[in-house]
C-alpha angles and dihedrals in degrees: 000000000000144000118263108294094237090070092049087055102044096042099035092112095046122107091186117041098202137051097275115111125224088253093054091044087056090048090053091053091049097048092051088062092225116199126214110267095024113143119233126190118199119190110198092019097174113190092349101246095139096051095039097050093042090050089053096043102034106019096242124161112228145188122195129188124194136165094219111092090197094052092045091054090047089052092053091050091049090053090054091045092054094042095243102110089119091056103047136042129193125207124199103219150090111300093199107118094004113153122183118244088222124041114254136215093221125028111188143184106174107189106341107082088140085080088079098030098269142321098312094047092047093050089051091050095047092048089063090066097040125108121221108283092019129136131240118211120205123183111199141157122243134179114268086193126003112260110245093220140019088247090061090051089052088050085061087055092252120132092225143345087262091065091083139029134221112261097259090049092049091052090048090052090059089052092051089055089058100260134124115225102228101171142358137191115196128204118234132208092271088057090051090049092053093048098045104030093049087065092063097063089042090054093047093050091046091051092051089056099037110038093144095049118121090238095049094101092050093048091047091051091051092048090054097045106032102073093055095040092049095048093047099044124006096040093052103037112025126077128183134197147165114238125199114213135186123191116245 
């Protein structure tokens, strides 16, 4: 079980696999008013930066599940590096359908709602692990400005304009599902730059070391096309945020 290899290549040097910066990740932990000993579940936990830094800074206890074997191993190493290996655990596996054995204070999926078929399905899944009074965290893209054509949406790597909502509509959709939006931390263009542009140096270094690899042509093509595509489309049209929800 693993994610497509291309993502393990392009994001192998990332600690955070979405457009949020370390500073905004710290802000998110602070605004949630996390208490020492609180349990946090993270579906699609990537390289574990959220759980590891929150364990260090707030004393939380965390469990993360991710399909990438590489990212899971990186998460375990990060926990050791930050001295929190006794507070967090990382499981290599499919997070679809995962329910915590013990109810948690925060149930999160920060950027991988596709695991449960979209936002509504993910919220329903996370709610099954949530204690009374707990918070659900959803990381999700939204349109900063509505793409003028479907081709522009595809330039943002969406299938269609309908894939994402404008920010007010996204917030309203949470309300229609029966949740109060109690906090949000939004990525900015600098966060997008750090997430996307960091891939380019990783790809170049990987190509230098793996010219004969079966994916070398695909990686080379991405390295050539991605800077222009990103600057023309994603950077201008696509937003991203983490939204804190509490059931009514």
